[in-house]
Amino acid sequence: MIRIACYPKCFEYEIGLHHTMTVYDWIAMARAELPAEGLEMYERFLPSTDRGEVERLRDAIREAGFAMPMFIASPDLAQPDASARQRAVEHQAAMMRVAAQLGGPGVVCRVLSGQCRPEVSREQGVEWVVECILQLVPLARELDVVLGMENHYKDSQWLYPEFALRMDVFLEIVDGVAGRLGPADRGRFGVQYDPSNAIIAGDDPLELLEAVAGQVVSMHASDRALRPGVTREQLAQAEGALGYAPLLQHGVVGQGMNDYDRIFAALKQAGYHGWVSIEDGLNGMEDMRRSLAFLEGMRAKHFG
């Protein structure tokens, strides 16, 4: 049986950038209004990575009745400078330790490829990203953490979209890492599947899911799409600007371009039993409640 977590996409900037809300405000709101089983956390939500502060956050999540199954980290592993890549690896390692402290054994810590800089070739970028992720696997084993490689669009503080946004590049990296893991480490790396990001990339989310079905360790549920009248060519022209392109919009899960009926059927067929985290739109808690109700219905239909 899958379980459902919530991520406050609607409050991401308020908590993680502008600091007009705290992560504790979000936990209190979720406790009062959302009957989910877990809360997903983001590295920019942390007041501090001090051990005592992380323990305080962990305790607040637990006392509110939630698990913390998924942690969002955003390493930039495709940087041309070797020392910058190594710093990104070290930062990801620090976030893995935070994830383990917050979520306990088996927690999924997101890993990314990094930004798609114009001067970095596909071949070189893939090589760098694979090598960086492989450096992190021994720590994942030590901490009992799972690295979840997301088919991601763009971190809110990046200039360029994800290096591995396109399905073919993403699969090349996933296969490159998985193919070099020994039997003891194969459970330490997998895919954090996001169907909406596949749509933004111009790929078929069900085709991607079919390609990685046995490797999915966590999932984001959203219904992000291009705003009416916007083309993918216009989205590409927005590269080089900080953050998410305003040409994109999030919406209530189940009311966008994703066929969640077929997605959940495919997850069931693949034997998936992990977490699905709601990444809802920008219209507050009412949309989050509607997304949660929709996913609960999908879970009941396909998983019993």
PDB file of N, CA and C in Angstrom, residues 247-295:
ATOM      1  N   LEU A 247       5.909  31.076 -17.117  1.00  0.00           N
ATOM      2  CA  LEU A 247       5.081  30.483 -18.165  1.00  0.00           C
ATOM      3  C   LEU A 247       4.469  29.157 -17.719  1.00  0.00           C
ATOM      4  N   LEU A 248       4.912  28.663 -16.545  1.00  0.00           N
ATOM      5  CA  LEU A 248       4.403  27.404 -16.013  1.00  0.00           C
ATOM      6  C   LEU A 248       3.381  27.659 -14.923  1.00  0.00           C
ATOM      7  N   GLN A 249       2.461  26.711 -14.744  1.00  0.00           N
ATOM      8  CA  GLN A 249       1.504  26.816 -13.650  1.00  0.00           C
ATOM      9  C   GLN A 249       1.294  25.448 -13.012  1.00  0.00           C
ATOM     10  N   HIS A 250       1.156  25.470 -11.687  1.00  0.00           N
ATOM     11  CA  HIS A 250       0.759  24.280 -10.946  1.00  0.00           C
ATOM     12  C   HIS A 250      -0.755  24.296 -10.800  1.00  0.00           C
ATOM     13  N   GLY A 251      -1.330  23.133 -10.619  1.00  0.00           N
ATOM     14  CA  GLY A 251      -2.769  23.058 -10.412  1.00  0.00           C
ATOM     15  C   GLY A 251      -3.131  21.934  -9.471  1.00  0.00           C
ATOM     16  N   VAL A 252      -4.415  21.788  -9.214  1.00  0.00           N
ATOM     17  CA  VAL A 252      -4.907  20.701  -8.372  1.00  0.00           C
ATOM     18  C   VAL A 252      -4.584  19.375  -9.053  1.00  0.00           C
ATOM     19  N   VAL A 253      -4.054  18.442  -8.286  1.00  0.00           N
ATOM     20  CA  VAL A 253      -3.719  17.132  -8.838  1.00  0.00           C
ATOM     21  C   VAL A 253      -4.995  16.454  -9.329  1.00  0.00           C
ATOM     22  N   GLY A 254      -4.933  15.957 -10.555  1.00  0.00           N
ATOM     23  CA  GLY A 254      -6.092  15.317 -11.154  1.00  0.00           C
ATOM     24  C   GLY A 254      -6.859  16.209 -12.100  1.00  0.00           C
ATOM     25  N   GLN A 255      -6.489  17.495 -12.156  1.00  0.00           N
ATOM     26  CA  GLN A 255      -7.198  18.427 -13.030  1.00  0.00           C
ATOM     27  C   GLN A 255      -6.306  18.967 -14.149  1.00  0.00           C
ATOM     28  N   GLY A 256      -5.169  18.324 -14.365  1.00  0.00           N
ATOM     29  CA  GLY A 256      -4.241  18.787 -15.383  1.00  0.00           C
ATOM     30  C   GLY A 256      -4.039  17.771 -16.485  1.00  0.00           C
ATOM     31  N   MET A 257      -2.821  17.698 -16.974  1.00  0.00           N
ATOM     32  CA  MET A 257      -2.520  16.907 -18.163  1.00  0.00           C
ATOM     33  C   MET A 257      -2.141  15.462 -17.863  1.00  0.00           C
ATOM     34  N   ASN A 258      -1.914  15.123 -16.594  1.00  0.00           N
ATOM     35  CA  ASN A 258      -1.492  13.770 -16.248  1.00  0.00           C
ATOM     36  C   ASN A 258      -2.673  12.812 -16.160  1.00  0.00           C
ATOM     37  N   ASP A 259      -2.485  11.604 -16.667  1.00  0.00           N
ATOM     38  CA  ASP A 259      -3.493  10.546 -16.569  1.00  0.00           C
ATOM     39  C   ASP A 259      -3.173   9.702 -15.339  1.00  0.00           C
ATOM     40  N   TYR A 260      -3.648  10.161 -14.169  1.00  0.00           N
ATOM     41  CA  TYR A 260      -3.293   9.486 -12.925  1.00  0.00           C
ATOM     42  C   TYR A 260      -3.914   8.102 -12.812  1.00  0.00           C
ATOM     43  N   ASP A 261      -5.009   7.864 -13.480  1.00  0.00           N
ATOM     44  CA  ASP A 261      -5.591   6.528 -13.479  1.00  0.00           C
ATOM     45  C   ASP A 261      -4.590   5.525 -14.061  1.00  0.00           C
ATOM     46  N   ARG A 262      -4.019   5.863 -15.190  1.00  0.00           N
ATOM     47  CA  ARG A 262      -3.041   4.973 -15.820  1.00  0.00           C
ATOM     48  C   ARG A 262      -1.722   4.954 -15.053  1.00  0.00           C
ATOM     49  N   ILE A 263      -1.334   6.078 -14.478  1.00  0.00           N
ATOM     50  CA  ILE A 263      -0.099   6.122 -13.694  1.00  0.00           C
ATOM     51  C   ILE A 263      -0.204   5.210 -12.481  1.00  0.00           C
ATOM     52  N   PHE A 264      -1.313   5.300 -11.746  1.00  0.00           N
ATOM     53  CA  PHE A 264      -1.469   4.458 -10.565  1.00  0.00           C
ATOM     54  C   PHE A 264      -1.599   2.987 -10.943  1.00  0.00           C
ATOM     55  N   ALA A 265      -2.257   2.697 -12.055  1.00  0.00           N
ATOM     56  CA  ALA A 265      -2.348   1.313 -12.516  1.00  0.00           C
ATOM     57  C   ALA A 265      -0.957   0.761 -12.821  1.00  0.00           C
ATOM     58  N   ALA A 266      -0.108   1.585 -13.439  1.00  0.00           N
ATOM     59  CA  ALA A 266       1.254   1.149 -13.752  1.00  0.00           C
ATOM     60  C   ALA A 266       2.084   0.959 -12.488  1.00  0.00           C
ATOM     61  N   LEU A 267       1.915   1.843 -11.512  1.00  0.00           N
ATOM     62  CA  LEU A 267       2.626   1.688 -10.242  1.00  0.00           C
ATOM     63  C   LEU A 267       2.220   0.399  -9.540  1.00  0.00           C
ATOM     64  N   LYS A 268       0.924   0.126  -9.531  1.00  0.00           N
ATOM     65  CA  LYS A 268       0.424  -1.105  -8.923  1.00  0.00           C
ATOM     66  C   LYS A 268       1.010  -2.327  -9.619  1.00  0.00           C
ATOM     67  N   GLN A 269       1.012  -2.317 -10.938  1.00  0.00           N
ATOM     68  CA  GLN A 269       1.532  -3.448 -11.697  1.00  0.00           C
ATOM     69  C   GLN A 269       3.019  -3.662 -11.424  1.00  0.00           C
ATOM     70  N   ALA A 270       3.746  -2.571 -11.195  1.00  0.00           N
ATOM     71  CA  ALA A 270       5.181  -2.661 -10.927  1.00  0.00           C
ATOM     72  C   ALA A 270       5.485  -3.062  -9.490  1.00  0.00           C
ATOM     73  N   GLY A 271       4.459  -3.168  -8.648  1.00  0.00           N
ATOM     74  CA  GLY A 271       4.671  -3.535  -7.254  1.00  0.00           C
ATOM     75  C   GLY A 271       5.139  -2.399  -6.375  1.00  0.00           C
ATOM     76  N   TYR A 272       4.874  -1.169  -6.789  1.00  0.00           N
ATOM     77  CA  TYR A 272       5.318  -0.018  -6.000  1.00  0.00           C
ATOM     78  C   TYR A 272       4.551   0.060  -4.686  1.00  0.00           C
ATOM     79  N   HIS A 273       5.276   0.330  -3.601  1.00  0.00           N
ATOM     80  CA  HIS A 273       4.631   0.451  -2.293  1.00  0.00           C
ATOM     81  C   HIS A 273       5.273   1.571  -1.464  1.00  0.00           C
ATOM     82  N   GLY A 274       5.795   2.572  -2.140  1.00  0.00           N
ATOM     83  CA  GLY A 274       6.443   3.676  -1.442  1.00  0.00           C
ATOM     84  C   GLY A 274       5.522   4.859  -1.227  1.00  0.00           C
ATOM     85  N   TRP A 275       6.127   6.050  -1.188  1.00  0.00           N
ATOM     86  CA  TRP A 275       5.408   7.283  -0.890  1.00  0.00           C
ATOM     87  C   TRP A 275       5.117   8.068  -2.166  1.00  0.00           C
ATOM     88  N   VAL A 276       3.971   8.730  -2.157  1.00  0.00           N
ATOM     89  CA  VAL A 276       3.605   9.706  -3.178  1.00  0.00           C
ATOM     90  C   VAL A 276       3.419  11.038  -2.466  1.00  0.00           C
ATOM     91  N   SER A 277       4.164  12.047  -2.873  1.00  0.00           N
ATOM     92  CA  SER A 277       4.102  13.349  -2.208  1.00  0.00           C
ATOM     93  C   SER A 277       3.435  14.374  -3.119  1.00  0.00           C
ATOM     94  N   ILE A 278       2.423  15.043  -2.584  1.00  0.00           N
ATOM     95  CA  ILE A 278       1.687  16.059  -3.333  1.00  0.00           C
ATOM     96  C   ILE A 278       2.534  17.319  -3.451  1.00  0.00           C
ATOM     97  N   GLU A 279       2.754  17.752  -4.680  1.00  0.00           N
ATOM     98  CA  GLU A 279       3.405  19.035  -4.963  1.00  0.00           C
ATOM     99  C   GLU A 279       2.331  19.921  -5.568  1.00  0.00           C
ATOM    100  N   ASP A 280       1.593  20.625  -4.709  1.00  0.00           N
ATOM    101  CA  ASP A 280       0.387  21.290  -5.193  1.00  0.00           C
ATOM    102  C   ASP A 280       0.673  22.690  -5.702  1.00  0.00           C
ATOM    103  N   GLY A 281      -0.353  23.271  -6.281  1.00  0.00           N
ATOM    104  CA  GLY A 281      -0.288  24.570  -6.931  1.00  0.00           C
ATOM    105  C   GLY A 281      -0.137  25.735  -5.983  1.00  0.00           C
ATOM    106  N   LEU A 282      -0.415  26.889  -6.469  1.00  0.00           N
ATOM    107  CA  LEU A 282      -0.098  28.113  -5.747  1.00  0.00           C
ATOM    108  C   LEU A 282      -1.319  28.773  -5.126  1.00  0.00           C
ATOM    109  N   ASN A 283      -2.387  28.015  -4.914  1.00  0.00           N
ATOM    110  CA  ASN A 283      -3.631  28.613  -4.419  1.00  0.00           C
ATOM    111  C   ASN A 283      -3.992  28.198  -3.000  1.00  0.00           C
ATOM    112  N   GLY A 284      -2.998  27.744  -2.235  1.00  0.00           N
ATOM    113  CA  GLY A 284      -3.221  27.535  -0.820  1.00  0.00           C
ATOM    114  C   GLY A 284      -3.786  26.187  -0.437  1.00  0.00           C
ATOM    115  N   MET A 285      -4.272  26.121   0.816  1.00  0.00           N
ATOM    116  CA  MET A 285      -4.613  24.849   1.434  1.00  0.00           C
ATOM    117  C   MET A 285      -5.843  24.193   0.826  1.00  0.00           C
ATOM    118  N   GLU A 286      -6.770  24.960   0.311  1.00  0.00           N
ATOM    119  CA  GLU A 286      -7.965  24.341  -0.274  1.00  0.00           C
ATOM    120  C   GLU A 286      -7.582  23.462  -1.462  1.00  0.00           C
ATOM    121  N   ASP A 287      -6.689  23.945  -2.313  1.00  0.00           N
ATOM    122  CA  ASP A 287      -6.220  23.123  -3.426  1.00  0.00           C
ATOM    123  C   ASP A 287      -5.470  21.898  -2.922  1.00  0.00           C
ATOM    124  N   MET A 288      -4.693  22.061  -1.852  1.00  0.00           N
ATOM    125  CA  MET A 288      -3.969  20.927  -1.282  1.00  0.00           C
ATOM    126  C   MET A 288      -4.945  19.861  -0.793  1.00  0.00           C
ATOM    127  N   ARG A 289      -6.008  20.283  -0.133  1.00  0.00           N
ATOM    128  CA  ARG A 289      -7.016  19.322   0.347  1.00  0.00           C
ATOM    129  C   ARG A 289      -7.664  18.587  -0.826  1.00  0.00           C
ATOM    130  N   ARG A 290      -7.953  19.310  -1.889  1.00  0.00           N
ATOM    131  CA  ARG A 290      -8.570  18.676  -3.059  1.00  0.00           C
ATOM    132  C   ARG A 290      -7.603  17.693  -3.719  1.00  0.00           C
ATOM    133  N   SER A 291      -6.341  18.047  -3.775  1.00  0.00           N
ATOM    134  CA  SER A 291      -5.340  17.135  -4.335  1.00  0.00           C
ATOM    135  C   SER A 291      -5.219  15.879  -3.484  1.00  0.00           C
ATOM    136  N   LEU A 292      -5.212  16.063  -2.177  1.00  0.00           N
ATOM    137  CA  LEU A 292      -5.113  14.925  -1.267  1.00  0.00           C
ATOM    138  C   LEU A 292      -6.312  14.000  -1.427  1.00  0.00           C
ATOM    139  N   ALA A 293      -7.501  14.565  -1.500  1.00  0.00           N
ATOM    140  CA  ALA A 293      -8.704  13.748  -1.671  1.00  0.00           C
ATOM    141  C   ALA A 293      -8.652  12.971  -2.987  1.00  0.00           C
ATOM    142  N   PHE A 294      -8.167  13.612  -4.032  1.00  0.00           N
ATOM    143  CA  PHE A 294      -8.060  12.932  -5.325  1.00  0.00           C
ATOM    144  C   PHE A 294      -7.100  11.750  -5.239  1.00  0.00           C
ATOM    145  N   LEU A 295      -5.941  11.953  -4.630  1.00  0.00           N
ATOM    146  CA  LEU A 295      -4.959  10.876  -4.545  1.00  0.00           C
ATOM    147  C   LEU A 295      -5.425   9.759  -3.625  1.00  0.00           C
TER     148      LEU A 295
END
